[in-house]
Amino acid sequence: MKITHDFGQKKIDTRSLPQPWAATGIMLMLLSGAVVFLGGCSLPIGSAGIESQRNDSQAQVEAQNTSDRDPVIAPPPILAKSGDPNFVVGVVQKVGPAVVRIDSTRVVNSRTPDEFNDPFFRRFFGDRQSEPRQTIEGSGSGFIINSGGQILTNAHVVDGADTVTVTLKDGRTFDGKVLGEDRVTDVAVIKIAANNLPTIALGNSETLQPGEAVIAIGNPLGLNNTVTSGILSATGRSGSDIGASDKRVDYIQTDAAINPGNSGGPLLNAEGQVIGMNTAILRGAQGLGFAIPINTAQRIAQQLIAKGRVDHPYLGVAMATLTPEIKRVISNASDGQLKITADKGVLIRGVVRGSPAATAGLRAGDVILSINNKSVAKNEEVLKILENSQIGSPLQIQLERNGQTAQVAVSPAPLPAPRES
């Protein structure tokens, strides 16, 4: 028997269907009209076994029909983790008491030109040393990592501060002492004289994936205990990507609202664990905030607590990612005397006098091709390898010099401390 059903322009010949379908019932869904057709031979009802099969078949059909009528809509990432639309409330209640406000003040002396120190000028202008000094105030956030009062925050929140005041969520205030700050990663640790304080659990920033739900807590624009939420937008943003080329950090990007005053506050996952420390925004951008991965912040904090400083490996070179445009400019500027054949690598623009690079014989115009047999094509890749190296342990650098390859060993030294302005 041939049974043909016509649904608009689509005709279905049931004889062409597989035999098991013809024997137990046919279910076809025509995608053009979302029509479900059920048909086929009738099954005799006379035994429990067959009745059970019929019931199972009907259940499957009903389930399919229900699915077709009520398609499942995936929840947004911020809800998918727990399935609870109020899970942010639970996280905030759990960790909120361990988020603090940090206020700092710094007194800056008015700089008096040397000419005014001359007795001749003092007769006319008086003693300029008596001018009032300028007080600079700042505010940021932090979070307690130790019940004995150790607090993690950004270095720029307490940089050069003469006084630091920490305010807990319960209203208590304490004088803070800066145990150490690291400008290269923008991490600092401060200490308050208190015990049995609430703390936040630290997560793992190595396994983060874009799209994960995140929560930020801090004190933006002086508005204490502000909560924002969103997703993790990206990982591995370099300092140069966000206009902070002097920082050795691969940043976490988030669309959770970050504003001035959030600096130093925690970026949390759905379990309430810290995965990053909020630190930067892009001027004029919306939905673009950046955090230091907690694994980086924790590594730096451990060194600051132990010895009050962090020793970063240092070569002493100024670098630029090699591009076709840079190759063309160099060739034209040197009248072909400086030959670069490499298509990718990192160009050395300059070498600091007396630095490890200078001692090893590196020169401006050299192109770094690989370090310890690992190819490099961007400045950030060189800095990442360098940051993970050991001071005093030689790095094997393969480079191109005027069209010829060479191998040079360079032993990193501690990064010199920046000069005070």
Tab-separated table of C-alpha atoms in Angstrom:
chain	number	residue	atom	x	y	z
A	1	MET	CA	0.000	0.000	0.000
A	2	LYS	CA	1.357	3.421	-0.934
A	3	ILE	CA	0.384	6.329	1.298
A	4	THR	CA	1.399	9.769	0.179
A	5	HIS	CA	0.738	12.895	2.240
A	6	ASP	CA	1.011	16.317	0.681
A	7	PHE	CA	2.065	19.203	2.994
A	8	GLY	CA	2.370	22.173	0.692
A	9	GLN	CA	5.305	21.432	-1.571
A	10	LYS	CA	6.575	18.378	0.402
A	11	LYS	CA	5.362	14.829	-0.363
A	12	ILE	CA	6.268	11.893	1.807
A	13	ASP	CA	6.114	8.315	0.558
A	14	THR	CA	5.829	6.040	3.601
A	15	ARG	CA	7.161	3.054	1.607
A	16	SER	CA	10.575	4.717	1.511
A	17	LEU	CA	10.799	4.805	5.311
A	18	PRO	CA	12.829	2.217	7.243
A	19	GLN	CA	10.844	-0.896	8.200
A	20	PRO	CA	11.112	-0.448	12.006
A	21	TRP	CA	9.420	2.913	11.606
A	22	ALA	CA	6.618	1.449	9.502
A	23	ALA	CA	6.056	-1.258	12.122
A	24	THR	CA	5.995	0.885	15.239
A	25	GLY	CA	4.742	4.269	14.031
A	26	ILE	CA	6.241	7.134	12.116
A	27	MET	CA	7.195	10.536	13.399
A	28	LEU	CA	8.268	13.149	10.919
A	29	MET	CA	8.791	16.810	11.600
A	30	LEU	CA	8.768	19.008	8.530
A	31	LEU	CA	11.083	21.842	9.376
A	32	SER	CA	9.415	24.206	6.938
A	33	GLY	CA	6.178	24.271	8.873
A	34	ALA	CA	7.085	22.574	12.153
A	35	VAL	CA	4.378	19.982	11.420
A	36	VAL	CA	4.524	16.626	13.179
A	37	PHE	CA	3.041	13.696	11.250
A	38	LEU	CA	2.220	10.452	12.987
A	39	GLY	CA	1.120	7.393	10.995
A	40	GLY	CA	1.796	3.803	9.993
A	41	CYS	CA	0.303	0.398	10.702
A	42	SER	CA	-1.846	-0.112	13.737
A	43	LEU	CA	-0.480	-2.342	16.435
A	44	PRO	CA	-2.760	-5.016	17.881
A	45	ILE	CA	-3.472	-4.590	21.565
A	46	GLY	CA	-3.699	-7.910	23.245
A	47	SER	CA	-0.678	-8.412	25.444
A	48	ALA	CA	0.956	-6.477	28.218
A	49	GLY	CA	4.224	-6.454	26.366
A	50	ILE	CA	2.801	-4.784	23.310
A	51	GLU	CA	0.763	-2.371	25.409
A	52	SER	CA	3.946	-1.383	27.230
A	53	GLN	CA	5.665	-0.730	23.937
A	54	ARG	CA	2.704	1.388	22.827
A	55	ASN	CA	2.792	3.394	26.050
A	56	ASP	CA	6.535	3.953	25.699
A	57	SER	CA	6.039	5.094	22.122
A	58	GLN	CA	3.274	7.461	23.143
A	59	ALA	CA	5.449	8.850	25.940
A	60	GLN	CA	8.252	9.516	23.491
A	61	VAL	CA	5.868	11.228	21.084
A	62	GLU	CA	4.376	13.329	23.872
A	63	ALA	CA	7.815	14.290	25.090
A	64	GLN	CA	8.806	15.280	21.559
A	65	ASN	CA	5.614	17.269	21.083
A	66	THR	CA	6.201	19.066	24.394
A	67	SER	CA	9.767	19.859	23.356
A	68	ASP	CA	8.532	21.224	20.038
A	69	ARG	CA	5.884	23.379	21.681
A	70	ASP	CA	8.138	24.674	24.476
A	71	PRO	CA	11.709	24.945	23.197
A	72	VAL	CA	14.328	25.159	25.942
A	73	ILE	CA	15.970	28.578	26.079
A	74	ALA	CA	19.456	28.470	27.546
A	75	PRO	CA	19.843	30.844	30.499
A	76	PRO	CA	22.396	33.645	30.202
A	77	PRO	CA	25.907	32.789	31.473
A	78	ILE	CA	25.405	34.725	34.694
A	79	LEU	CA	22.595	32.314	35.647
A	80	ALA	CA	23.709	29.097	33.987
A	81	LYS	CA	26.296	28.179	36.623
A	82	SER	CA	23.905	27.601	39.492
A	83	GLY	CA	20.475	27.857	37.908
A	84	ASP	CA	19.504	30.214	40.728
A	85	PRO	CA	18.672	33.754	39.564
A	86	ASN	CA	19.579	35.006	43.046
A	87	PHE	CA	22.915	33.232	43.412
A	88	VAL	CA	24.709	36.598	43.339
A	89	VAL	CA	22.958	37.447	46.594
A	90	GLY	CA	24.404	34.347	48.215
A	91	VAL	CA	27.914	35.165	46.992
A	92	VAL	CA	27.710	38.741	48.270
A	93	GLN	CA	26.419	37.650	51.668
A	94	LYS	CA	29.216	35.105	51.882
A	95	VAL	CA	32.198	37.258	50.916
A	96	GLY	CA	30.989	40.859	51.240
A	97	PRO	CA	32.251	41.324	54.818
A	98	ALA	CA	35.813	40.599	53.635
A	99	VAL	CA	35.811	43.434	51.079
A	100	VAL	CA	37.201	46.681	52.486
A	101	ARG	CA	37.513	50.325	51.582
A	102	ILE	CA	41.010	51.813	51.514
A	103	ASP	CA	41.626	55.562	51.849
A	104	SER	CA	45.107	56.998	51.484
A	105	THR	CA	46.685	60.409	51.763
A	106	ARG	CA	49.990	61.641	50.434
A	107	VAL	CA	51.605	64.971	51.241
A	108	VAL	CA	53.539	66.576	48.396
A	109	ASN	CA	55.976	69.367	49.094
A	110	SER	CA	55.726	72.382	46.815
A	111	ARG	CA	58.871	72.391	44.726
A	112	THR	CA	60.783	75.635	45.078
A	113	PRO	CA	63.013	76.684	42.169
A	114	ASP	CA	66.676	76.809	43.145
A	115	GLU	CA	66.805	80.512	42.225
A	116	PHE	CA	64.455	81.386	45.094
A	117	ASN	CA	66.890	79.869	47.611
A	118	ASP	CA	69.359	82.608	46.758
A	119	PRO	CA	69.510	85.279	49.539
A	120	PHE	CA	69.046	87.996	46.903
A	121	PHE	CA	65.631	86.677	45.860
A	122	ARG	CA	64.579	85.959	49.433
A	123	ARG	CA	64.722	89.708	50.116
A	124	PHE	CA	61.936	90.220	47.587
A	125	PHE	CA	59.918	86.978	47.731
A	126	GLY	CA	60.462	85.868	51.311
A	127	ASP	CA	61.076	82.308	52.493
A	128	ARG	CA	59.337	80.075	49.951
A	129	GLN	CA	59.846	77.072	52.208
A	130	SER	CA	56.921	78.239	54.345
A	131	GLU	CA	54.379	77.631	51.570
A	132	PRO	CA	51.675	75.084	52.467
A	133	ARG	CA	52.155	71.547	51.254
A	134	GLN	CA	49.653	69.816	48.982
A	135	THR	CA	47.721	66.795	50.293
A	136	ILE	CA	46.586	64.227	47.724
A	137	GLU	CA	43.784	61.867	48.733
A	138	GLY	CA	42.799	58.613	47.082
A	139	SER	CA	40.277	55.854	47.611
A	140	GLY	CA	40.117	52.249	46.482
A	141	SER	CA	39.149	48.745	47.505
A	142	GLY	CA	40.800	45.618	48.843
A	143	PHE	CA	39.997	42.190	50.238
A	144	ILE	CA	41.158	40.320	53.315
A	145	ILE	CA	43.252	37.235	52.574
A	146	ASN	CA	44.277	36.403	56.119
A	147	SER	CA	42.224	36.503	59.325
A	148	GLY	CA	45.187	38.232	60.978
A	149	GLY	CA	44.655	41.368	58.882
A	150	GLN	CA	46.571	40.960	55.607
A	151	ILE	CA	44.789	42.721	52.749
A	152	LEU	CA	45.420	42.547	49.012
A	153	THR	CA	44.974	45.675	46.864
A	154	ASN	CA	46.499	47.588	43.957
A	155	ALA	CA	49.868	49.278	44.313
A	156	HIS	CA	48.477	52.468	42.795
A	157	VAL	CA	45.884	52.662	45.590
A	158	VAL	CA	48.596	53.078	48.251
A	159	ASP	CA	51.562	54.234	46.161
A	160	GLY	CA	53.629	56.715	48.178
A	161	ALA	CA	50.907	57.061	50.826
A	162	ASP	CA	51.775	58.686	54.137
A	163	THR	CA	48.612	57.373	55.792
A	164	VAL	CA	46.359	54.439	54.945
A	165	THR	CA	42.937	53.887	56.518
A	166	VAL	CA	40.964	50.660	56.125
A	167	THR	CA	37.206	50.580	56.658
A	168	LEU	CA	35.414	47.245	57.097
A	169	LYS	CA	31.854	46.620	56.000
A	170	ASP	CA	30.726	46.620	59.637
A	171	GLY	CA	31.975	50.206	59.977
A	172	ARG	CA	35.170	49.593	61.945
A	173	THR	CA	38.225	51.543	60.798
A	174	PHE	CA	41.916	50.700	61.212
A	175	ASP	CA	45.232	52.279	60.364
A	176	GLY	CA	46.905	50.293	57.619
A	177	LYS	CA	50.589	49.539	57.155
A	178	VAL	CA	51.944	48.881	53.656
A	179	LEU	CA	53.942	45.639	53.801
A	180	GLY	CA	55.094	46.044	50.226
A	181	GLU	CA	54.049	47.221	46.788
A	182	ASP	CA	55.071	46.128	43.304
A	183	ARG	CA	54.580	48.672	40.540
A	184	VAL	CA	55.465	46.201	37.781
A	185	THR	CA	52.320	44.164	38.448
A	186	ASP	CA	50.381	46.827	40.416
A	187	VAL	CA	49.970	44.578	43.476
A	188	ALA	CA	50.312	45.641	47.116
A	189	VAL	CA	49.743	44.085	50.538
A	190	ILE	CA	48.720	46.076	53.611
A	191	LYS	CA	48.253	44.982	57.221
A	192	ILE	CA	45.835	46.089	59.918
A	193	ALA	CA	46.009	45.276	63.630
A	194	ALA	CA	42.995	42.988	63.949
A	195	ASN	CA	42.238	39.295	64.425
A	196	ASN	CA	39.485	36.844	63.520
A	197	LEU	CA	38.598	38.797	60.406
A	198	PRO	CA	36.428	37.383	57.595
A	199	THR	CA	38.403	36.232	54.555
A	200	ILE	CA	37.778	35.381	50.904
A	201	ALA	CA	38.782	32.065	49.349
A	202	LEU	CA	41.176	32.337	46.410
A	203	GLY	CA	40.312	30.524	43.186
A	204	ASN	CA	42.406	29.440	40.193
A	205	SER	CA	42.815	31.877	37.301
A	206	GLU	CA	44.638	29.385	35.071
A	207	THR	CA	41.474	27.542	34.019
A	208	LEU	CA	39.217	30.506	33.236
A	209	GLN	CA	37.110	30.509	30.083
A	210	PRO	CA	35.398	33.457	28.362
A	211	GLY	CA	31.687	33.466	29.139
A	212	GLU	CA	31.979	32.488	32.806
A	213	ALA	CA	29.815	34.400	35.266
A	214	VAL	CA	31.703	36.940	37.399
A	215	ILE	CA	30.859	39.354	40.211
A	216	ALA	CA	32.720	42.505	41.267
A	217	ILE	CA	32.495	44.084	44.711
A	218	GLY	CA	34.107	47.374	45.671
A	219	ASN	CA	33.699	51.049	46.419
A	220	PRO	CA	33.422	52.824	43.061
A	221	LEU	CA	33.240	56.605	43.168
A	222	GLY	CA	32.970	56.451	46.966
A	223	LEU	CA	29.826	54.307	46.892
A	224	ASN	CA	30.702	51.644	49.453
A	225	ASN	CA	29.817	47.959	49.032
A	226	THR	CA	28.708	48.228	45.408
A	227	VAL	CA	28.024	44.953	43.565
A	228	THR	CA	28.109	44.490	39.788
A	229	SER	CA	27.939	41.320	37.721
A	230	GLY	CA	28.566	40.117	34.201
A	231	ILE	CA	30.748	37.661	32.364
A	232	LEU	CA	34.417	37.069	31.822
A	233	SER	CA	34.927	38.607	28.369
A	234	ALA	CA	38.487	37.483	27.573
A	235	THR	CA	41.745	36.286	29.090
A	236	GLY	CA	45.384	36.991	28.337
A	237	ARG	CA	45.096	40.698	27.531
A	238	SER	CA	48.618	42.097	27.593
A	239	GLY	CA	49.646	45.372	29.149
A	240	SER	CA	50.149	46.935	25.719
A	241	ASP	CA	46.622	45.855	24.743
A	242	ILE	CA	45.158	48.142	27.410
A	243	GLY	CA	47.736	50.930	27.308
A	244	ALA	CA	49.867	49.727	30.233
A	245	SER	CA	52.973	48.484	28.435
A	246	ASP	CA	55.088	48.892	31.577
A	247	LYS	CA	53.091	46.180	33.390
A	248	ARG	CA	53.998	42.486	33.227
A	249	VAL	CA	50.493	41.079	33.531
A	250	ASP	CA	48.156	39.073	31.300
A	251	TYR	CA	44.866	40.676	32.293
A	252	ILE	CA	41.374	39.243	32.640
A	253	GLN	CA	38.744	41.244	30.753
A	254	THR	CA	35.184	41.547	32.064
A	255	ASP	CA	31.987	43.409	31.235
A	256	ALA	CA	31.039	43.676	34.917
A	257	ALA	CA	30.910	47.412	35.600
A	258	ILE	CA	34.271	48.668	36.919
A	259	ASN	CA	34.755	52.307	37.918
A	260	PRO	CA	37.359	54.407	39.758
A	261	GLY	CA	37.342	53.159	43.337
A	262	ASN	CA	36.887	49.520	42.302
A	263	SER	CA	40.678	49.258	42.049
A	264	GLY	CA	41.995	46.533	44.337
A	265	GLY	CA	38.596	44.908	44.847
A	266	PRO	CA	37.850	41.266	44.049
A	267	LEU	CA	36.498	39.770	40.845
A	268	LEU	CA	34.657	36.613	41.926
A	269	ASN	CA	33.368	33.471	40.272
A	270	ALA	CA	29.939	31.936	40.912
A	271	GLU	CA	31.306	30.046	43.941
A	272	GLY	CA	32.469	33.248	45.594
A	273	GLN	CA	36.172	32.592	44.983
A	274	VAL	CA	38.484	35.417	43.923
A	275	ILE	CA	39.717	34.909	40.361
A	276	GLY	CA	41.095	38.397	39.826
A	277	MET	CA	41.803	41.798	41.333
A	278	ASN	CA	40.065	44.688	39.552
A	279	THR	CA	42.627	47.194	38.424
A	280	ALA	CA	41.969	49.129	35.202
A	281	ILE	CA	39.432	50.564	32.788
A	282	LEU	CA	39.791	52.070	29.328
A	283	ARG	CA	38.956	55.753	29.173
A	284	GLY	CA	35.822	56.355	27.124
A	285	ALA	CA	34.947	52.650	26.852
A	286	GLN	CA	31.904	50.868	28.215
A	287	GLY	CA	31.819	47.280	29.393
A	288	LEU	CA	35.606	46.954	29.356
A	289	GLY	CA	37.172	46.326	32.750
A	290	PHE	CA	40.410	44.520	33.540
A	291	ALA	CA	41.628	42.482	36.483
A	292	ILE	CA	44.957	40.975	37.517
A	293	PRO	CA	44.656	37.151	37.576
A	294	ILE	CA	44.579	35.977	41.180
A	295	ASN	CA	47.396	33.466	40.584
A	296	THR	CA	49.658	36.373	39.606
A	297	ALA	CA	48.478	38.546	42.499
A	298	GLN	CA	48.975	35.724	44.996
A	299	ARG	CA	52.504	34.971	43.741
A	300	ILE	CA	53.483	38.615	44.062
A	301	ALA	CA	51.790	38.976	47.453
A	302	GLN	CA	53.737	36.047	48.887
A	303	GLN	CA	57.025	37.758	47.985
A	304	LEU	CA	55.863	41.111	49.333
A	305	ILE	CA	54.890	39.522	52.642
A	306	ALA	CA	58.155	37.588	52.881
A	307	LYS	CA	60.636	40.323	51.969
A	308	GLY	CA	58.722	43.518	51.192
A	309	ARG	CA	59.710	43.583	47.517
A	310	VAL	CA	59.610	41.567	44.297
A	311	ASP	CA	62.682	40.941	42.150
A	312	HIS	CA	61.673	40.824	38.480
A	313	PRO	CA	64.149	39.470	35.894
A	314	TYR	CA	65.591	42.220	33.701
A	315	LEU	CA	67.543	42.260	30.416
A	316	GLY	CA	67.812	45.958	29.647
A	317	VAL	CA	66.478	46.239	26.107
A	318	ALA	CA	63.875	48.399	24.391
A	319	MET	CA	61.859	46.268	21.975
A	320	ALA	CA	59.361	46.496	19.123
A	321	THR	CA	57.387	43.740	17.432
A	322	LEU	CA	58.819	43.282	13.941
A	323	THR	CA	56.353	44.208	11.178
A	324	PRO	CA	56.716	44.705	7.408
A	325	GLU	CA	56.365	48.449	7.930
A	326	ILE	CA	59.187	48.522	10.491
A	327	LYS	CA	61.389	46.485	8.149
A	328	ARG	CA	60.726	48.967	5.340
A	329	VAL	CA	61.475	51.996	7.522
A	330	ILE	CA	64.731	50.492	8.807
A	331	SER	CA	65.855	49.563	5.308
A	332	ASN	CA	65.165	53.063	3.994
A	333	ALA	CA	66.699	54.821	7.007
A	334	SER	CA	69.926	52.804	6.875
A	335	ASP	CA	70.227	52.868	3.050
A	336	GLY	CA	70.251	49.074	3.139
A	337	GLN	CA	73.244	48.887	5.474
A	338	LEU	CA	71.123	47.231	8.180
A	339	LYS	CA	69.728	44.061	6.681
A	340	ILE	CA	66.738	42.262	8.210
A	341	THR	CA	65.558	39.091	6.486
A	342	ALA	CA	63.329	37.699	9.236
A	343	ASP	CA	59.575	38.004	8.679
A	344	LYS	CA	58.726	37.827	12.364
A	345	GLY	CA	60.505	38.362	15.638
A	346	VAL	CA	61.189	41.128	18.156
A	347	LEU	CA	63.430	44.002	17.146
A	348	ILE	CA	65.850	45.414	19.714
A	349	ARG	CA	65.522	49.217	19.446
A	350	GLY	CA	68.053	50.008	22.133
A	351	VAL	CA	70.223	48.514	24.868
A	352	VAL	CA	70.671	50.028	28.331
A	353	ARG	CA	74.295	50.726	29.157
A	354	GLY	CA	75.663	48.335	31.781
A	355	SER	CA	72.629	46.027	31.553
A	356	PRO	CA	72.759	42.218	31.178
A	357	ALA	CA	71.927	42.642	27.481
A	358	ALA	CA	74.836	45.046	27.003
A	359	THR	CA	77.197	42.718	28.864
A	360	ALA	CA	76.149	39.812	26.615
A	361	GLY	CA	76.755	41.873	23.480
A	362	LEU	CA	73.207	42.490	22.269
A	363	ARG	CA	72.892	45.477	19.924
A	364	ALA	CA	70.234	47.770	18.565
A	365	GLY	CA	69.040	46.287	15.268
A	366	ASP	CA	69.248	42.675	16.443
A	367	VAL	CA	66.058	40.669	15.977
A	368	ILE	CA	65.194	38.125	18.689
A	369	LEU	CA	63.891	34.968	17.002
A	370	SER	CA	63.597	32.586	19.969
A	371	ILE	CA	64.418	32.262	23.674
A	372	ASN	CA	65.321	28.850	25.070
A	373	ASN	CA	64.170	27.318	21.757
A	374	LYS	CA	60.737	28.962	22.009
A	375	SER	CA	59.887	31.191	19.055
A	376	VAL	CA	58.813	34.754	19.834
A	377	ALA	CA	56.964	37.162	17.573
A	378	LYS	CA	55.704	39.835	19.992
A	379	ASN	CA	57.107	41.963	22.786
A	380	GLU	CA	54.638	40.388	25.206
A	381	GLU	CA	56.001	36.913	24.487
A	382	VAL	CA	59.526	38.007	25.389
A	383	LEU	CA	58.324	39.646	28.603
A	384	LYS	CA	56.313	36.561	29.580
A	385	ILE	CA	59.319	34.273	29.143
A	386	LEU	CA	61.500	36.740	31.009
A	387	GLU	CA	59.032	37.082	33.906
A	388	ASN	CA	58.971	33.294	34.317
A	389	SER	CA	62.767	32.993	34.226
A	390	GLN	CA	65.208	32.966	37.145
A	391	ILE	CA	67.549	35.816	37.992
A	392	GLY	CA	71.110	34.768	37.190
A	393	SER	CA	70.033	31.749	35.127
A	394	PRO	CA	71.167	32.217	31.472
A	395	LEU	CA	68.586	32.534	28.706
A	396	GLN	CA	69.642	31.166	25.324
A	397	ILE	CA	68.624	33.792	22.778
A	398	GLN	CA	68.679	33.087	19.051
A	399	LEU	CA	68.822	36.288	17.049
A	400	GLU	CA	69.382	37.650	13.596
A	401	ARG	CA	72.084	40.250	13.179
A	402	ASN	CA	72.410	41.916	9.784
A	403	GLY	CA	71.040	38.868	7.999
A	404	GLN	CA	73.052	36.282	9.965
A	405	THR	CA	71.776	34.151	12.853
A	406	ALA	CA	73.642	33.969	16.145
A	407	GLN	CA	73.191	32.431	19.607
A	408	VAL	CA	73.755	34.564	22.711
A	409	ALA	CA	73.403	33.670	26.408
A	410	VAL	CA	72.037	36.450	28.645
A	411	SER	CA	71.709	36.159	32.438
A	412	PRO	CA	68.836	38.321	33.764
A	413	ALA	CA	69.526	40.640	36.679
A	414	PRO	CA	66.998	42.112	39.146
A	415	LEU	CA	64.922	44.891	37.615
A	416	PRO	CA	66.256	48.235	38.930
A	417	ALA	CA	63.856	50.117	41.168
A	418	PRO	CA	62.202	53.069	39.401
A	419	ARG	CA	63.587	56.453	40.240
A	420	GLU	CA	61.384	58.717	42.327
A	421	SER	CA	60.176	61.719	40.378
